[in-house]
PDB file of C-alpha atoms in Angstrom:
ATOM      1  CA  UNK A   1      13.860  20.045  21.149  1.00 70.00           C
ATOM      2  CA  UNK A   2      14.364  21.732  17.534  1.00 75.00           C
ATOM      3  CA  UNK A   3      12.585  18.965  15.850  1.00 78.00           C
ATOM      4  CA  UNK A   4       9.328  19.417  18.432  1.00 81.00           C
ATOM      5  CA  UNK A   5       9.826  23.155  17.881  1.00 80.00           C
ATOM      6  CA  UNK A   6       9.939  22.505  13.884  1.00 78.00           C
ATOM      7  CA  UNK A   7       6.463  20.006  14.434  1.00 82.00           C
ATOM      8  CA  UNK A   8       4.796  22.378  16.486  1.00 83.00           C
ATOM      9  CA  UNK A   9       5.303  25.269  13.732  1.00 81.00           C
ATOM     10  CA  UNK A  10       4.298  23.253  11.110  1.00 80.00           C
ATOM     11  CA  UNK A  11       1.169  22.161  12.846  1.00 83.00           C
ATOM     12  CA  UNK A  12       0.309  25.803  13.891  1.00 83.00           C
ATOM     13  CA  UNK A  13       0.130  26.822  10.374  1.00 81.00           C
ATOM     14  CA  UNK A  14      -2.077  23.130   9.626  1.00 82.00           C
ATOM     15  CA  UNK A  15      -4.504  24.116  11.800  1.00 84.00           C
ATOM     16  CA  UNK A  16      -4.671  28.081  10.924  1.00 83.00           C
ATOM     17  CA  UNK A  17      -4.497  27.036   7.030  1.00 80.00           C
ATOM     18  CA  UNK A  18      -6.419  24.169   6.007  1.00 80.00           C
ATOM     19  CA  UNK A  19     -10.216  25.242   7.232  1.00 82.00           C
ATOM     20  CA  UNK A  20      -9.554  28.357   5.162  1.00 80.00           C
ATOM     21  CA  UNK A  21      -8.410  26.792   1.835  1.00 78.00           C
ATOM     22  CA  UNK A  22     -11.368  24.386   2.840  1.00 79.00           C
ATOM     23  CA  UNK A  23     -14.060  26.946   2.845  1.00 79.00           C
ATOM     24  CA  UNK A  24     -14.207  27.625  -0.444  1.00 77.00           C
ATOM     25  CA  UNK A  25     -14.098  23.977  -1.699  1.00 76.00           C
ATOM     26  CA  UNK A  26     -18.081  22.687  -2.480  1.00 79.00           C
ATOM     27  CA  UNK A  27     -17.388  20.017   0.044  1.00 80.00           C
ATOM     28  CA  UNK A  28     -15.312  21.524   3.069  1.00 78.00           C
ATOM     29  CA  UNK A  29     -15.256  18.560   5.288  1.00 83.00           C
ATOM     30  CA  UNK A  30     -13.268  15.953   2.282  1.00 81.00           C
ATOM     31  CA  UNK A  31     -11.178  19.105   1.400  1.00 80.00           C
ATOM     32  CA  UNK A  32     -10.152  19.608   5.025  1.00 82.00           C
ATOM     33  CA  UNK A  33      -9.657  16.425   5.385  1.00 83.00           C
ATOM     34  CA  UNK A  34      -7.577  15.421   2.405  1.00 80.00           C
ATOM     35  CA  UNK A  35      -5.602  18.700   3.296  1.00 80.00           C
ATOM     36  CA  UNK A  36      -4.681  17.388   6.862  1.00 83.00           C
ATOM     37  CA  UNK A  37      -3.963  14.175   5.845  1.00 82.00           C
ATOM     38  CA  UNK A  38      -1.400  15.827   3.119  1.00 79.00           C
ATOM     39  CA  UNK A  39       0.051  18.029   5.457  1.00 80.00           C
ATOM     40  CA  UNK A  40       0.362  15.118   7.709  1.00 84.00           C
ATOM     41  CA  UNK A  41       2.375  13.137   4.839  1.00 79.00           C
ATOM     42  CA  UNK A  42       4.416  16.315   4.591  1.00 77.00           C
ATOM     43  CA  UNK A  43       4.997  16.601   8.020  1.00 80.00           C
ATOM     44  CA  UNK A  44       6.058  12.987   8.152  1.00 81.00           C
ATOM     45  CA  UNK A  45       8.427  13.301   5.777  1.00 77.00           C
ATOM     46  CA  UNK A  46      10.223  16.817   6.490  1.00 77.00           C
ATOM     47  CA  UNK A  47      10.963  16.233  10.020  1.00 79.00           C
ATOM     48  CA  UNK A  48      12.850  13.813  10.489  1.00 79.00           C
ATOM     49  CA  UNK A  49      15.084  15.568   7.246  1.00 75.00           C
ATOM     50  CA  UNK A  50      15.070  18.364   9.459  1.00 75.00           C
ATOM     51  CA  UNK A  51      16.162  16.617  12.134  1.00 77.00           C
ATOM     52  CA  UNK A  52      19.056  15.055  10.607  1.00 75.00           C
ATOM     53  CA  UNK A  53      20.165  17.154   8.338  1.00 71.00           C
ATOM     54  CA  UNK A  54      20.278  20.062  11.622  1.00 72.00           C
ATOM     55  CA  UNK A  55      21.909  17.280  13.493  1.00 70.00           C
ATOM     56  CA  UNK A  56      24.363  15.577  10.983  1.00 65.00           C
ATOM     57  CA  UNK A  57      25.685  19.556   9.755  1.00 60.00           C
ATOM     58  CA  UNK A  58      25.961  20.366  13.233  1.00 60.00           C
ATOM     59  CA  UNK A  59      23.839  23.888  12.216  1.00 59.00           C
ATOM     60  CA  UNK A  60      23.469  26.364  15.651  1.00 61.00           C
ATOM     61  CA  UNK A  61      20.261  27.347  15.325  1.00 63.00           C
ATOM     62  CA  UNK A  62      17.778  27.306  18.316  1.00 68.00           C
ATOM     63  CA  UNK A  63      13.980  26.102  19.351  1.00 68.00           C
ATOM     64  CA  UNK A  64      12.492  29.122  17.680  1.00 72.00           C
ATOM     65  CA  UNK A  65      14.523  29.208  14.279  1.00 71.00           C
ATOM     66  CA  UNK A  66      13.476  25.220  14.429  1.00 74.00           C
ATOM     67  CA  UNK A  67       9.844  26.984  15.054  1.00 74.00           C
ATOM     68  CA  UNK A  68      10.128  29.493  12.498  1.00 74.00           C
ATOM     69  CA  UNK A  69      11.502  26.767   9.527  1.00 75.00           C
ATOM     70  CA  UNK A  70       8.223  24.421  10.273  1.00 77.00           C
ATOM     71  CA  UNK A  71       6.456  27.953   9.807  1.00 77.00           C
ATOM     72  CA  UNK A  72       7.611  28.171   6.182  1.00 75.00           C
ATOM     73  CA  UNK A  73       7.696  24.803   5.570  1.00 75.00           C
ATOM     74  CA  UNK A  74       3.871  24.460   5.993  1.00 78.00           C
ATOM     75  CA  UNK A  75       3.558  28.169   4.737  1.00 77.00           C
ATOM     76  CA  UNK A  76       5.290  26.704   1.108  1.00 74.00           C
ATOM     77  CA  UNK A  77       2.869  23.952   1.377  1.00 75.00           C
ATOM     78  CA  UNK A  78      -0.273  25.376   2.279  1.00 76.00           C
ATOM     79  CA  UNK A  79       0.168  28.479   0.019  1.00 73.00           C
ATOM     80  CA  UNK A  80       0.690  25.793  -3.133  1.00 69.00           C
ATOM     81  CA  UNK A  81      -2.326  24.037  -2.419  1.00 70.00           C
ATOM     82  CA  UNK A  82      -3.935  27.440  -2.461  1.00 71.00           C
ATOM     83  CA  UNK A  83      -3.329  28.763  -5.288  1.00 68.00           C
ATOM     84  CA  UNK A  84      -3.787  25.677  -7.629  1.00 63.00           C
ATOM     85  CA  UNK A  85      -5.856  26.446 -10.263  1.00 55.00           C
ATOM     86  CA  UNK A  86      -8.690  23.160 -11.053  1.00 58.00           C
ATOM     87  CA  UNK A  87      -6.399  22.544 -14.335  1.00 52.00           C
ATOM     88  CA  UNK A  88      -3.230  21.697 -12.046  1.00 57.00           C
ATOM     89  CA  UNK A  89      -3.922  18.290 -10.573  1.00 62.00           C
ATOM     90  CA  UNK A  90      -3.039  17.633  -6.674  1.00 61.00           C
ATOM     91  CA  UNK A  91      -0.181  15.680  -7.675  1.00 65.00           C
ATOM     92  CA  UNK A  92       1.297  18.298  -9.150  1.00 68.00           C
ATOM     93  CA  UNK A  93       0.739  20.615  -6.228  1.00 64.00           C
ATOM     94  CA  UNK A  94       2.047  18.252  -3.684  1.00 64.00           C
ATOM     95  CA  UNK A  95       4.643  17.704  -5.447  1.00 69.00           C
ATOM     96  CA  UNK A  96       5.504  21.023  -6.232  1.00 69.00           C
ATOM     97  CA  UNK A  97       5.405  21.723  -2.071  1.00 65.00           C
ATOM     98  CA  UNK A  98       7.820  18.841  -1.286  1.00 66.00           C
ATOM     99  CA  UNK A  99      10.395  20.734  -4.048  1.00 72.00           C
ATOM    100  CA  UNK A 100       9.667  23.975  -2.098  1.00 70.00           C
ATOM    101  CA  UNK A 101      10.289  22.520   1.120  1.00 67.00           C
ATOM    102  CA  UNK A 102      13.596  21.058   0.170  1.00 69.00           C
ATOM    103  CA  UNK A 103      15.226  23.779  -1.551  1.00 72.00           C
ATOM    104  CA  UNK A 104      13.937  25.911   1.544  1.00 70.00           C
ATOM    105  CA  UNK A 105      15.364  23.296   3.729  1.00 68.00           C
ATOM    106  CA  UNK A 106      18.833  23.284   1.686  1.00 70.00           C
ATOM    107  CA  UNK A 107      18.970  27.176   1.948  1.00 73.00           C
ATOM    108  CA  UNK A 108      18.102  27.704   5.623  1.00 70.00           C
ATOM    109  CA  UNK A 109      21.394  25.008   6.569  1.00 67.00           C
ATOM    110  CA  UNK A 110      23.473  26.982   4.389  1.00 69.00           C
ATOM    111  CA  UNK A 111      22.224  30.549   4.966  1.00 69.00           C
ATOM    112  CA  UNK A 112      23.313  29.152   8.942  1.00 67.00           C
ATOM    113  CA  UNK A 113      26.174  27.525   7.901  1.00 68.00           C
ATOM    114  CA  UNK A 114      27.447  30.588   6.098  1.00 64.00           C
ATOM    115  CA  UNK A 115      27.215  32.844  10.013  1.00 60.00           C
ATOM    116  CA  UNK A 116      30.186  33.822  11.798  1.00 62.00           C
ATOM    117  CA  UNK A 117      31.620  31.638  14.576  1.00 55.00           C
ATOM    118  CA  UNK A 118      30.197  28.141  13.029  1.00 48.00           C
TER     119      UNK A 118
END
C-alpha cells in the first residue's frame, strides 16, 4: 500500500509537471515525451528503493507520508529538469535528480527513524 501511495504521488506530479516544462520547449510533443519517459525511468528506479528500504528499516510511516515522499521525489526531479539552463546537458540534469532523490530518500528514513516510539 505505501509503495502504490509513493507511485501514485509521483505520477500526480508527472502529469501536473511535464506539459508545463513542455510548453516552452520549440517542440512540446518530443519534450513531453522524453520528459515522461525520464520520469518513468525515475519512477522505475525509486520505488522499489522505496519500497525496500521502508520495508527492510521497518520505518512507521503511513499511505499518505508514502504519498507525500513520491510528491517530492518527482517535485526534485521535475524542478531540475526545469531549471536547466541549454549549457547543462540532460545527463547532467538527470543525474543530478537521481542524487536529489536519494539523499531525500536517505533523510526522510532517518528523519522517521529518529521519532519517538520507533
Amino acid at each position: 500500500m505505501k509503495t502504490i501511495a509513493f507511485v501514485i504521488g509521483f505520477l500526480t506530479v508527472m502529469a501536473i509537471a511535464a506539459p508545463r516544462i513542455a510548453a516552452t520547449d520549440p517542440e512540446p510533443m518530443g519534450a513531453e515525451a522524453s520528459l515522461y519517459l525520464f520520469g518513468f525511468l525515475l519512477m522505475v528506479i525509486c520505488a522499489p528503493v522505496f519500497h525496500f528500504s521502508v520495508a527492510r528499516r521497518s520505518v512507521p510511516c503511513g499511505w499518505f507520508v508514502a504519498l507525500c515522499v513520491g510528491l517530492l521525489f518527482s517535485s526534485i526531479f521535475y524542478s531540475a529538469a526545469a531549471s536547466a539552463s541549454p549549457a547543462l546537458s540532460l545527463a547532467i540534469v538527470i543525474l543530478a535528480g537521481y542524487l536529489a532523490s536519494a539523499l531525500v530518500s536517505w533523510v526522510v528514513l532517518r528523519l522517521f527513524r529518529l521519532l519517538p516510539n520507533n
